[in-house]
Structures are given as structure tokens and as C-alpha cells.
Amino acid sequence: MSDTRRRVKVYTLNEDRQWDDRGTGHVSSTYVERLKGMSLLVRAESDGSLLLESKINPNTAYQKQQDTLIVWSEAENYDLALSFQEKAGCDEIWEKICQVQGKDPSVEVTQDPIDESEEERFEEMPETSNLIDLPTCELSKLEEIADLVTSVLSSPIRREKLALALENEGYIKKMLQLFQTCENLDNTEGLHHLYEIIRGILFLNKATLFEVMFSDECIMDVVGCLEYDPALAQPKRHREFLTKTAKFKEVIPITDSELRQKIHQTYRVQYIQDVILPTPSVFEENFLSTLTSFIFFNKVEIVSMLQEDEKFLSEVFAQLTDDATDDDKRRELVNFFKEFCAFSQTLQPQNRDAFFKTLANLGILPALEIVMGMDDLQVRAAATDIFSYLVEFSPSMVREFVMQEAQQSDDDILLINVVIEQMICDTDPELGGAVQLMGLLRTLIDPENMLATANVRSCTWKAEKSEFLNFFYNHCMHVLTAPLLANTSEDKLEKDAVVGSTKSSTICPDNYQTAQLLALILELLTFCVEHHTYHIKNYIMNKDLLRRVLILMNSKHTFLALCALRFMRRIIGLKDEFYNRYIIKGNLFEPVINALLDNGTRYNLLNSAVIELFEFIRVEDIKSLTSHIVDNFYKELEPIEYVQTFKGLKTKYEQEKDRQNQKLSSVPSILRSNRFRRDARALDEDEELWFNEDEEEEGEAVVPPVEKSKAEDDFPDSYEKFMETKKAKESEDKENLPKRTAVGGFKFTFSHSASAANGANSANSKSVAAQTPPAGSNGSSSKNTNLATTVTATKGSLIGLVDYPDDEEEEEEEDTSPRKRPRLGS
């Protein structure tokens, strides 16, 4: 089986009219008893398995194209092709096929693809057995030739006969000589006829004719003929564009003349198909299928030839990463790789796999790391496109590289952190590049993607998930969240409060581009909540992240407020009591209810999203959250009657109280007071211990709490560096940021600091929070002031779901305590 003459690739045509590579093997023709006839057999060169077993049917139309291709159809929608490594092997198999069908091997098609009625009609006309007689190739006959070419397009058998006549008589080259004559004589009528003739020949859909027309000798004259469309007042200047405007740049000199010729040919033929030829009608769309195949196989051949030239690719990589390479040269090198990767999309999976492995071995990822950090916008954009090809092909390959890189490099220069920095510093007002990069990051951190690609051994995906997520949260997450934390930090809020002291304070970024960036980051964090569970939970708790996110509910940009709300909704949707206790402890429903009250009676998306959040809690009967909402906010929510959500929450709350009371009534009072009613301080201490424990989830790797690395401690500084870079690249935004009006100010105060959310208890800090309104809130209504005082919870004692009716004495004593939460009515 080592005979390279019989080495072939097997292709099938898919529904998108693209060729799928089914594998490489060796072809033979032999008699198969089971099929009762001579058959073509292709066995894989890797393991000898059968790739193809096809009986040579006497009535099947086989086509020979480009000297090394044999194409045929075995069913109405099942086309096959054999691509031979050598012309000699193709000729041998073609002779076998023609021998079975009783045809002369000199023909290019063994059967005419016509219907039965047309076949019968031509059998009655003996003159059709001969080739079509072509008029002599001269100026006076151009109109007759044009009419002939146009007339045969509706008949498959006549198209075939015309193609054979054109091929045998060398007619096309003579026709192109007439084109030069007509152009020299300014013979407009003759040029219009030549346009129709050349266009008609293209629609004959014959690979052998394409080989002649697209040769170096003829292709520019073919383009010239197609400039003179009779429908246009003035001819197009396609040749001028191809010869003067479009410049072929060799980033590294290509020594292989065949490769250079193939690149030129492919570019020009692609130009003819995409630019010159009109969009085919429904009836003409199959006329150019061979032209599409011609371009496809050319691209496959170009990629294969470049890939096999290791010296060429090594030199390209060496110059790309060389500090001495000037910016213009590096831009050309990056654009070359971008186009190279685009061509690789024509390859089938196993060939593409080999292609990207070759690039990986040569060092494509370290090279991208360098060029993605460059100032040149065009270079960064091209590098991003190349990176997207790599991530789309093999996310695991990229993940493996960055984890290995983390052992040798600082966090600042890690590839993923470079990508995040580019996302943050995108100067495009619409953040087009940032959106693309965010999609790539999501692909890299998607556990489902890890499961799909890591199939070497059963436990590989779990190991990859654990290792990569540990890496990402320890080395990259602080870079991703830096803009979010910087824009919602206490220093930022105090600064904004001073700026907005004359009006209601603006406590979150109202710059549109910054709001867009924060929305992208929130979208990625929401994805993490859904898919990373433990890792993101640990990060949210350590950073008190939800509190910071909910500050954005006060943004004037509704889309940003909705992103913040969606983040909280995903957390609550997990129905995880760990999260629920965190929300209750931090009183994190305050900004959500602020937004609902701020929105007033307007029926909009924000209103619907907030209502849906509470409706979910009601329908899913999340008892701890229901109790917290009714205990603290029901007085303000009670007037909302256009939905039954809040009344339903109150009903659920009362039903749960009744159930608890019934259970307690059956318990002896001595047990109730000594066993079940623990001291409030003891309860609080237990809860502190519980909150500080690392919760271990079943089936998931456990990581320690995220440690504050030096880079993470300095995340505002890192972000400032990002923003300084960004501001240097774009003109300063001179738009005055709108200030929040009294209607848009906070109605609640955050009664617990970030440390309180993590378990710190300080009565003094709480009393201050209760007495100090937010800056600029003087214009708020008395209703809001009362509610702000009302919801300033005492953290020292955790209010239970149930009041104990027979412990009135204890409750009276607690009422006198300064740690007791005031009632809503006070």
C-alpha cells in the first residue's frame, strides 16, 4: 500500500455545498462479490479501515477534473470525490472506470446528466452524436458565437458537447486574441459579445476549461472581457485594480514558484467569483459549483504547501518575535498569519488539527502575546482574529499554554491578562473589540467546553476544570474585576459624593463607554455564577462582590442596572442557602427595592425584571429570603397591587409562621426554652463560624479562599494604568457627567459595611449608619427617610423566621436592647 500513485483523499459534499474530508488512504479497483461488480475501494493509510466501497455503476456519470480529481454522485444528494496525489494514479483509476462503462478514457465525463425525455429526444437526432460545429473565430462571427454559447446553457448534453469542442480546438485562446484586437480598435459591440461568450463559458462549469482560462497566459484577458458588461454605461477597471491597486506582499520571499503562482491564481479567481460575476439566480446557482470547488482545492493546496515548508514558517515566526523587526514589517507578518488561518478554515478537521499543531509547535501563542500588547490598532485587531481561530479550534491548547506560562511569568504579562487588558482598554466607542474578546474569554472558562474537548481519559476534563479555574481565579480574576471594583470603591463613592454635593450624589459611572465595559464584565461574571459554582462563590464572599455590583443599580444607564440585577438574579436562581444567608446578612435587597421605588409607576423592562426576581422567590418558596423581605420591606411594597407578587410573599410568610407555631406547640415548654431557644449571641457566633468555613461541594475540586496577591491588593493601581493607556489612545471625553436628581438618589443606606457582610459585628458602626443619610439626600421624601432608618438592621442578633408567642418576656427584654431591629411602623 506504499504506492503513492494510488494515495487519495476521500471527500463528500455536505448540505452547505462544502467538501468534507473523510480521510486519506489508498484506492484500488476490484471485483466485490457482495456488490456483484467492479468497485472502488479506499482503505485508510493509518489503520487499513475501509473509507469507501463504491460499485462502478454503468449508468453513473463520473467526471475527471484538474487531472487529479474524480467526482461522481451516488444518490440525489450524495456527491463523492477522490483527490489523487499523483496524476498517474488518477489516470489509472479513470481508465478502469471507463473500461467498466465502455467509454473512451479521453473523455472528461462518462455519462451525460440529462433526464430520460431529453435523452430519448437526442437519440432521435443522429447529428447530435457529433461535436458541436463552432463558427470560425473571427470578428464577424462574434455575435453568432455569443448566441451559440448562450443557447446551450439550458441543455446539459449540449453544454458538455460545447465544452469538448472548445477544449479540443484551443478555441478559448483564439477568442482572447480577438479581445485584444477589439480593444485596440475600440470595437464596443464586439467587446459586448465577448463578455457574453466568456460569461457563458464560465457557466459551462468545466474544470478543464477553467485550467485554460485561469492560466497566467489567459486570466487577465478573461478579466478584461468581463469588464465590458453591456448593462453598464462605462466598463469597469478590474485589471487596473488587480495589477496596480492590489499588491502581493511576500513577508518572507517565497522560493517555490509553483506556490507563488497558485496564490496569484487563487486571489484572481476569487476576485472573479466574488466581485466580477453577478450574483447567480436560483436557476444559475449550480452553474458555478465547479468554480467554487476549484478555489477550495487551490486553498487546500496552498495551506498544505506552506505547512510543509518548515523553513519558511520558522523564519516568519523568528521575525515576528524579533525586537529588531520594525512595526510595518510586523504588521505585514501578522496580516499574513491572519490570512493563513483564514485559508485553513477550508481544511477538514483532521487536517486543521495538524495545521494548528504545527503553528503551536512553532510558538504562535507566545508570538500573539507580544503583538497583542502593541500600540498598533491594526496589529492588535489582526492578532485578536488569529487568537479567535486558535480558541475556536482548541480551547484546551490555549488553557494548557497559559497554565504553563503562569509558572514562569508574572501575572501582568500572562496571555489571558493581556487579553483582558485589551478588552478593558478598547478605544472603540461601541467596544466592538471588547465584545469579541469577552466571547473568547467565555469560551476559555466554560467548563462544558473543557468536557467536550478533553476526552483523552475519563478524568481529564475534571482535572482540567479544577486546575484551570484555580489558575484563573488566583491569577486573572482580579484583573477582570478591577474596573468594576475601582468604579464602586468607597474612595470613588466619597469622591463622587463631594462632586455631587450640590445635588443628589452620582455614585456610579455615568460615562457611556465605561458603563458598556462594566456591562460586559458583569455578563462574564454572571456566566461564572452559572457555571463555576464554588470558585465564584468563594470570590464573591471574599470580595463582597454582590454589594459592589448592586451599587450599579443606581446608574442612569438602564442596561447597566439590568446587568447588575441579572447578576443577583442568577445568584438567587441557584437557591443556595449559602448565598441566601450572605444576601440577608448584608441586607442586599436594599438597592433592588430602591430601584423599584425609584422607577415609580413606569411599566418598563427594569420594573418587569425586579418583579420577576421577587416572583421567582415566591414561586420557588425560598423561605429565608421570603422572611427577610416581608420582615424588612413589606410596608413599602404593600401598595404595589398591579401584581400579586408581594401579597403572595406575605401569604407564604404567614403560612410558614403558622407551620412553625404548630410544630412548636407540640414541643414541651422546657425543651422549647432550653434546647431550641438558644442565646442570640451564641447563634450569631455559630453563624460567624459557618460563614468563615470553606464549604466543600460534592463532585467539585475545593480551593482555598482566594488569597490577596500583591497584584490584587494593587488592583486600583493596575486599573489606573489600564485607563491611562486607554486615555492616551483616544481623545478625552469632555462630556459633563449628568448628576443624579433627588428622585434618582438612594432611598436606603447600606446599613452594613463589607466587613459586616463577612461577619464583623459592631453596634457603633450600625448606629452611625442609621443616623447618617447619604450625601445629597436632603431632597428625599420623609417616606424614604423613615424607611432608611427602618431597615438599618441590628447585626448582633439574627431575627428568626418565627416569633415565639409564649416567650413574651424575652421579647420585651429584647425590645429595650439597642441591638433590636425597629419595626417597620416606627
mmCIF file of N, CA, C and O in Angstrom, residues 51-118:
data_model
loop_
_atom_site.group_PDB
_atom_site.id
_atom_site.type_symbol
_atom_site.label_atom_id
_atom_site.label_comp_id
_atom_site.label_asym_id
_atom_site.label_seq_id
_atom_site.Cartn_x
_atom_site.Cartn_y
_atom_site.Cartn_z
ATOM 1 N N LEU A 51 -12.531 3.175 4.046
ATOM 2 C CA LEU A 51 -13.078 4.525 3.940
ATOM 3 C C LEU A 51 -14.170 4.615 2.887
ATOM 4 O O LEU A 51 -15.109 5.399 3.018
ATOM 5 N N LEU A 52 -14.036 3.823 1.826
ATOM 6 C CA LEU A 52 -15.004 3.906 0.727
ATOM 7 C C LEU A 52 -15.117 2.557 0.047
ATOM 8 O O LEU A 52 -14.123 1.874 -0.197
ATOM 9 N N GLU A 53 -16.368 2.190 -0.239
ATOM 10 C CA GLU A 53 -16.644 0.998 -1.034
ATOM 11 C C GLU A 53 -17.773 1.383 -1.983
ATOM 12 O O GLU A 53 -18.926 1.511 -1.574
ATOM 13 N N SER A 54 -17.432 1.600 -3.239
ATOM 14 C CA SER A 54 -18.403 2.125 -4.196
ATOM 15 C C SER A 54 -18.372 1.311 -5.484
ATOM 16 O O SER A 54 -17.336 1.209 -6.156
ATOM 17 N N LYS A 55 -19.515 0.725 -5.823
ATOM 18 C CA LYS A 55 -19.611 -0.031 -7.066
ATOM 19 C C LYS A 55 -19.596 0.918 -8.256
ATOM 20 O O LYS A 55 -20.233 1.975 -8.249
ATOM 21 N N ILE A 56 -18.831 0.545 -9.299
ATOM 22 C CA ILE A 56 -18.789 1.361 -10.520
ATOM 23 C C ILE A 56 -20.042 1.044 -11.328
ATOM 24 O O ILE A 56 -20.118 0.029 -12.029
ATOM 25 N N ASN A 57 -21.022 1.888 -11.194
ATOM 26 C CA ASN A 57 -22.303 1.671 -11.861
ATOM 27 C C ASN A 57 -22.195 2.072 -13.334
ATOM 28 O O ASN A 57 -21.701 3.157 -13.646
ATOM 29 N N PRO A 58 -22.671 1.245 -14.250
ATOM 30 C CA PRO A 58 -22.551 1.566 -15.687
ATOM 31 C C PRO A 58 -23.257 2.854 -16.080
ATOM 32 O O PRO A 58 -22.906 3.466 -17.101
ATOM 33 N N ASN A 59 -24.266 3.279 -15.306
ATOM 34 C CA ASN A 59 -25.030 4.466 -15.676
ATOM 35 C C ASN A 59 -24.653 5.708 -14.866
ATOM 36 O O ASN A 59 -25.265 6.762 -15.029
ATOM 37 N N THR A 60 -23.683 5.601 -13.971
ATOM 38 C CA THR A 60 -23.281 6.757 -13.159
ATOM 39 C C THR A 60 -22.337 7.654 -13.953
ATOM 40 O O THR A 60 -21.430 7.175 -14.642
ATOM 41 N N ALA A 61 -22.559 8.960 -13.848
ATOM 42 C CA ALA A 61 -21.713 9.933 -14.541
ATOM 43 C C ALA A 61 -20.514 10.278 -13.673
ATOM 44 O O ALA A 61 -20.647 10.875 -12.613
ATOM 45 N N TYR A 62 -19.340 9.843 -14.131
ATOM 46 C CA TYR A 62 -18.085 10.187 -13.453
ATOM 47 C C TYR A 62 -17.433 11.341 -14.198
ATOM 48 O O TYR A 62 -17.422 11.359 -15.436
ATOM 49 N N GLN A 63 -16.861 12.304 -13.443
ATOM 50 C CA GLN A 63 -16.181 13.448 -14.062
ATOM 51 C C GLN A 63 -14.722 13.466 -13.620
ATOM 52 O O GLN A 63 -14.420 13.245 -12.440
ATOM 53 N N LYS A 64 -13.846 13.732 -14.565
ATOM 54 C CA LYS A 64 -12.429 13.893 -14.256
ATOM 55 C C LYS A 64 -12.086 15.379 -14.339
ATOM 56 O O LYS A 64 -12.334 16.024 -15.357
ATOM 57 N N GLN A 65 -11.527 15.933 -13.224
ATOM 58 C CA GLN A 65 -11.265 17.365 -13.158
ATOM 59 C C GLN A 65 -9.818 17.603 -12.739
ATOM 60 O O GLN A 65 -9.277 16.903 -11.887
ATOM 61 N N GLN A 66 -9.210 18.630 -13.338
ATOM 62 C CA GLN A 66 -7.884 19.113 -12.951
ATOM 63 C C GLN A 66 -6.816 18.012 -12.944
ATOM 64 O O GLN A 66 -5.837 18.099 -12.192
ATOM 65 N N ASP A 67 -7.010 16.952 -13.703
ATOM 66 C CA ASP A 67 -6.041 15.849 -13.849
ATOM 67 C C ASP A 67 -5.879 14.975 -12.613
ATOM 68 O O ASP A 67 -5.317 13.883 -12.702
ATOM 69 N N THR A 68 -6.333 15.443 -11.443
ATOM 70 C CA THR A 68 -6.127 14.636 -10.226
ATOM 71 C C THR A 68 -7.418 14.449 -9.422
ATOM 72 O O THR A 68 -7.367 14.007 -8.277
ATOM 73 N N LEU A 69 -8.562 14.791 -10.004
ATOM 74 C CA LEU A 69 -9.835 14.660 -9.297
ATOM 75 C C LEU A 69 -10.811 13.804 -10.090
ATOM 76 O O LEU A 69 -10.926 13.954 -11.319
ATOM 77 N N ILE A 70 -11.514 12.910 -9.392
ATOM 78 C CA ILE A 70 -12.620 12.167 -9.990
ATOM 79 C C ILE A 70 -13.839 12.404 -9.098
ATOM 80 O O ILE A 70 -13.791 12.165 -7.889
ATOM 81 N N VAL A 71 -14.924 12.912 -9.714
ATOM 82 C CA VAL A 71 -16.116 13.317 -8.960
ATOM 83 C C VAL A 71 -17.320 12.578 -9.529
ATOM 84 O O VAL A 71 -17.443 12.419 -10.751
ATOM 85 N N TRP A 72 -18.217 12.130 -8.654
ATOM 86 C CA TRP A 72 -19.454 11.482 -9.100
ATOM 87 C C TRP A 72 -20.515 11.563 -8.012
ATOM 88 O O TRP A 72 -20.230 11.926 -6.864
ATOM 89 N N SER A 73 -21.752 11.251 -8.392
ATOM 90 C CA SER A 73 -22.875 11.239 -7.455
ATOM 91 C C SER A 73 -23.407 9.822 -7.325
ATOM 92 O O SER A 73 -23.649 9.152 -8.332
ATOM 93 N N GLU A 74 -23.602 9.390 -6.064
ATOM 94 C CA GLU A 74 -24.155 8.051 -5.837
ATOM 95 C C GLU A 74 -25.631 8.096 -5.486
ATOM 96 O O GLU A 74 -26.317 7.102 -5.485
ATOM 97 N N ALA A 75 -26.105 9.264 -5.124
ATOM 98 C CA ALA A 75 -27.523 9.451 -4.829
ATOM 99 C C ALA A 75 -27.842 10.896 -5.176
ATOM 100 O O ALA A 75 -26.956 11.679 -5.544
ATOM 101 N N GLU A 76 -29.098 11.266 -5.011
ATOM 102 C CA GLU A 76 -29.527 12.602 -5.419
ATOM 103 C C GLU A 76 -28.763 13.684 -4.671
ATOM 104 O O GLU A 76 -28.408 14.710 -5.228
ATOM 105 N N ASN A 77 -28.498 13.474 -3.384
ATOM 106 C CA ASN A 77 -27.816 14.476 -2.568
ATOM 107 C C ASN A 77 -26.534 13.930 -1.949
ATOM 108 O O ASN A 77 -26.184 14.275 -0.821
ATOM 109 N N TYR A 78 -25.851 13.031 -2.666
ATOM 110 C CA TYR A 78 -24.634 12.435 -2.102
ATOM 111 C C TYR A 78 -23.549 12.428 -3.172
ATOM 112 O O TYR A 78 -23.499 11.542 -4.025
ATOM 113 N N ASP A 79 -22.692 13.473 -3.147
ATOM 114 C CA ASP A 79 -21.611 13.595 -4.121
ATOM 115 C C ASP A 79 -20.304 13.146 -3.486
ATOM 116 O O ASP A 79 -20.036 13.431 -2.308
ATOM 117 N N LEU A 80 -19.478 12.456 -4.258
ATOM 118 C CA LEU A 80 -18.195 11.949 -3.791
ATOM 119 C C LEU A 80 -17.085 12.466 -4.690
ATOM 120 O O LEU A 80 -17.304 12.770 -5.871
ATOM 121 N N ALA A 81 -15.865 12.547 -4.115
ATOM 122 C CA ALA A 81 -14.701 12.958 -4.904
ATOM 123 C C ALA A 81 -13.466 12.242 -4.372
ATOM 124 O O ALA A 81 -13.322 12.041 -3.164
ATOM 125 N N LEU A 82 -12.611 11.832 -5.302
ATOM 126 C CA LEU A 82 -11.299 11.285 -4.960
ATOM 127 C C LEU A 82 -10.242 12.266 -5.464
ATOM 128 O O LEU A 82 -10.212 12.592 -6.651
ATOM 129 N N SER A 83 -9.417 12.745 -4.536
ATOM 130 C CA SER A 83 -8.339 13.666 -4.906
ATOM 131 C C SER A 83 -7.023 12.898 -4.837
ATOM 132 O O SER A 83 -6.584 12.484 -3.762
ATOM 133 N N PHE A 84 -6.391 12.698 -5.991
ATOM 134 C CA PHE A 84 -5.182 11.875 -6.086
ATOM 135 C C PHE A 84 -3.936 12.704 -5.831
ATOM 136 O O PHE A 84 -3.863 13.894 -6.199
ATOM 137 N N GLN A 85 -2.948 12.064 -5.224
ATOM 138 C CA GLN A 85 -1.676 12.736 -5.004
ATOM 139 C C GLN A 85 -0.921 12.898 -6.319
ATOM 140 O O GLN A 85 -0.242 13.902 -6.524
ATOM 141 N N GLU A 86 -1.062 11.930 -7.206
ATOM 142 C CA GLU A 86 -0.341 11.983 -8.476
ATOM 143 C C GLU A 86 -1.297 11.789 -9.647
ATOM 144 O O GLU A 86 -2.283 11.049 -9.556
ATOM 145 N N LYS A 87 -0.993 12.455 -10.747
ATOM 146 C CA LYS A 87 -1.817 12.364 -11.953
ATOM 147 C C LYS A 87 -1.850 10.935 -12.497
ATOM 148 O O LYS A 87 -2.896 10.465 -12.983
ATOM 149 N N ALA A 88 -0.729 10.211 -12.400
ATOM 150 C CA ALA A 88 -0.675 8.850 -12.944
ATOM 151 C C ALA A 88 -1.692 7.940 -12.272
ATOM 152 O O ALA A 88 -2.354 7.116 -12.929
ATOM 153 N N GLY A 89 -1.844 8.059 -10.964
ATOM 154 C CA GLY A 89 -2.825 7.246 -10.241
ATOM 155 C C GLY A 89 -4.236 7.569 -10.662
ATOM 156 O O GLY A 89 -5.085 6.670 -10.805
ATOM 157 N N CYS A 90 -4.506 8.866 -10.869
ATOM 158 C CA CYS A 90 -5.846 9.283 -11.319
ATOM 159 C C CYS A 90 -6.146 8.687 -12.700
ATOM 160 O O CYS A 90 -7.260 8.203 -12.945
ATOM 161 N N ASP A 91 -5.157 8.717 -13.585
ATOM 162 C CA ASP A 91 -5.354 8.177 -14.934
ATOM 163 C C ASP A 91 -5.646 6.669 -14.890
ATOM 164 O O ASP A 91 -6.502 6.174 -15.642
ATOM 165 N N GLU A 92 -4.962 5.949 -14.005
ATOM 166 C CA GLU A 92 -5.173 4.507 -13.906
ATOM 167 C C GLU A 92 -6.600 4.180 -13.478
ATOM 168 O O GLU A 92 -7.268 3.317 -14.069
ATOM 169 N N ILE A 93 -7.080 4.849 -12.430
ATOM 170 C CA ILE A 93 -8.444 4.585 -11.939
ATOM 171 C C ILE A 93 -9.469 5.047 -12.960
ATOM 172 O O ILE A 93 -10.511 4.394 -13.161
ATOM 173 N N TRP A 94 -9.181 6.169 -13.653
ATOM 174 C CA TRP A 94 -10.119 6.664 -14.669
ATOM 175 C C TRP A 94 -10.255 5.644 -15.810
ATOM 176 O O TRP A 94 -11.361 5.413 -16.314
ATOM 177 N N GLU A 95 -9.159 5.026 -16.183
ATOM 178 C CA GLU A 95 -9.220 4.005 -17.235
ATOM 179 C C GLU A 95 -10.069 2.814 -16.796
ATOM 180 O O GLU A 95 -10.831 2.249 -17.593
ATOM 181 N N LYS A 96 -9.963 2.412 -15.521
ATOM 182 C CA LYS A 96 -10.779 1.309 -15.008
ATOM 183 C C LYS A 96 -12.260 1.663 -15.068
ATOM 184 O O LYS A 96 -13.107 0.840 -15.459
ATOM 185 N N ILE A 97 -12.589 2.904 -14.668
ATOM 186 C CA ILE A 97 -13.993 3.330 -14.697
ATOM 187 C C ILE A 97 -14.514 3.329 -16.132
ATOM 188 O O ILE A 97 -15.623 2.830 -16.417
ATOM 189 N N CYS A 98 -13.730 3.900 -17.046
ATOM 190 C CA CYS A 98 -14.151 3.960 -18.451
ATOM 191 C C CYS A 98 -14.250 2.560 -19.060
ATOM 192 O O CYS A 98 -15.143 2.297 -19.892
ATOM 193 N N GLN A 99 -13.393 1.664 -18.629
ATOM 194 C CA GLN A 99 -13.444 0.285 -19.128
ATOM 195 C C GLN A 99 -14.744 -0.393 -18.722
ATOM 196 O O GLN A 99 -15.381 -1.082 -19.531
ATOM 197 N N VAL A 100 -15.171 -0.204 -17.460
ATOM 198 C CA VAL A 100 -16.428 -0.797 -16.993
ATOM 199 C C VAL A 100 -17.605 -0.208 -17.754
ATOM 200 O O VAL A 100 -18.550 -0.919 -18.115
ATOM 201 N N GLN A 101 -17.558 1.101 -18.031
ATOM 202 C CA GLN A 101 -18.691 1.765 -18.682
ATOM 203 C C GLN A 101 -18.583 1.749 -20.206
ATOM 204 O O GLN A 101 -19.488 2.230 -20.886
ATOM 205 N N GLY A 102 -17.468 1.203 -20.720
ATOM 206 C CA GLY A 102 -17.311 1.130 -22.174
ATOM 207 C C GLY A 102 -17.084 2.474 -22.815
ATOM 208 O O GLY A 102 -17.605 2.748 -23.903
ATOM 209 N N LYS A 103 -16.336 3.343 -22.148
ATOM 210 C CA LYS A 103 -16.089 4.693 -22.653
ATOM 211 C C LYS A 103 -14.616 4.862 -23.009
ATOM 212 O O LYS A 103 -13.742 4.154 -22.510
ATOM 213 N N ASP A 104 -14.373 5.850 -23.860
ATOM 214 C CA ASP A 104 -13.007 6.206 -24.214
ATOM 215 C C ASP A 104 -12.396 6.990 -23.046
ATOM 216 O O ASP A 104 -12.970 7.981 -22.598
ATOM 217 N N PRO A 105 -11.223 6.580 -22.537
ATOM 218 C CA PRO A 105 -10.606 7.297 -21.410
ATOM 219 C C PRO A 105 -10.276 8.759 -21.707
ATOM 220 O O PRO A 105 -9.981 9.520 -20.772
ATOM 221 N N SER A 106 -10.335 9.182 -22.943
ATOM 222 C CA SER A 106 -10.020 10.577 -23.270
ATOM 223 C C SER A 106 -11.151 11.525 -22.877
ATOM 224 O O SER A 106 -10.946 12.736 -22.798
ATOM 225 N N VAL A 107 -12.371 11.010 -22.620
ATOM 226 C CA VAL A 107 -13.485 11.874 -22.249
ATOM 227 C C VAL A 107 -13.303 12.347 -20.809
ATOM 228 O O VAL A 107 -12.635 11.706 -19.996
ATOM 229 N N GLU A 108 -13.920 13.480 -20.511
ATOM 230 C CA GLU A 108 -13.850 14.026 -19.159
ATOM 231 C C GLU A 108 -15.068 13.631 -18.326
ATOM 232 O O GLU A 108 -15.019 13.677 -17.100
ATOM 233 N N VAL A 109 -16.177 13.276 -18.994
ATOM 234 C CA VAL A 109 -17.398 12.855 -18.303
ATOM 235 C C VAL A 109 -17.886 11.582 -18.977
ATOM 236 O O VAL A 109 -18.017 11.526 -20.200
ATOM 237 N N THR A 110 -18.162 10.548 -18.198
ATOM 238 C CA THR A 110 -18.529 9.256 -18.786
ATOM 239 C C THR A 110 -19.992 9.173 -19.181
ATOM 240 O O THR A 110 -20.363 8.359 -20.021
ATOM 241 N N GLN A 111 -20.847 9.976 -18.543
ATOM 242 C CA GLN A 111 -22.274 9.951 -18.855
ATOM 243 C C GLN A 111 -22.776 11.382 -18.929
ATOM 244 O O GLN A 111 -22.218 12.288 -18.311
ATOM 245 N N ASP A 112 -23.861 11.566 -19.663
ATOM 246 C CA ASP A 112 -24.483 12.879 -19.748
ATOM 247 C C ASP A 112 -25.569 12.977 -18.680
ATOM 248 O O ASP A 112 -26.514 12.180 -18.682
ATOM 249 N N PRO A 113 -25.495 13.932 -17.749
ATOM 250 C CA PRO A 113 -26.508 14.056 -16.699
ATOM 251 C C PRO A 113 -27.775 14.719 -17.207
ATOM 252 O O PRO A 113 -28.027 15.893 -16.960
ATOM 253 N N ILE A 114 -28.565 13.982 -17.968
ATOM 254 C CA ILE A 114 -29.797 14.521 -18.529
ATOM 255 C C ILE A 114 -30.951 13.633 -18.140
ATOM 256 O O ILE A 114 -30.778 12.482 -17.763
ATOM 257 N N ASP A 115 -32.148 14.173 -18.236
ATOM 258 C CA ASP A 115 -33.311 13.358 -17.885
ATOM 259 C C ASP A 115 -33.690 12.446 -19.051
ATOM 260 O O ASP A 115 -33.214 12.587 -20.166
ATOM 261 N N GLU A 116 -34.594 11.523 -18.781
ATOM 262 C CA GLU A 116 -34.911 10.459 -19.734
ATOM 263 C C GLU A 116 -35.528 11.005 -21.007
ATOM 264 O O GLU A 116 -35.194 10.596 -22.106
ATOM 265 N N SER A 117 -36.425 11.989 -20.867
ATOM 266 C CA SER A 117 -37.120 12.513 -22.039
ATOM 267 C C SER A 117 -36.134 13.205 -22.979
ATOM 268 O O SER A 117 -36.201 13.065 -24.188
ATOM 269 N N GLU A 118 -35.163 13.947 -22.390
ATOM 270 C CA GLU A 118 -34.190 14.646 -23.218
ATOM 271 C C GLU A 118 -33.274 13.644 -23.919
ATOM 272 O O GLU A 118 -32.910 13.810 -25.077
#
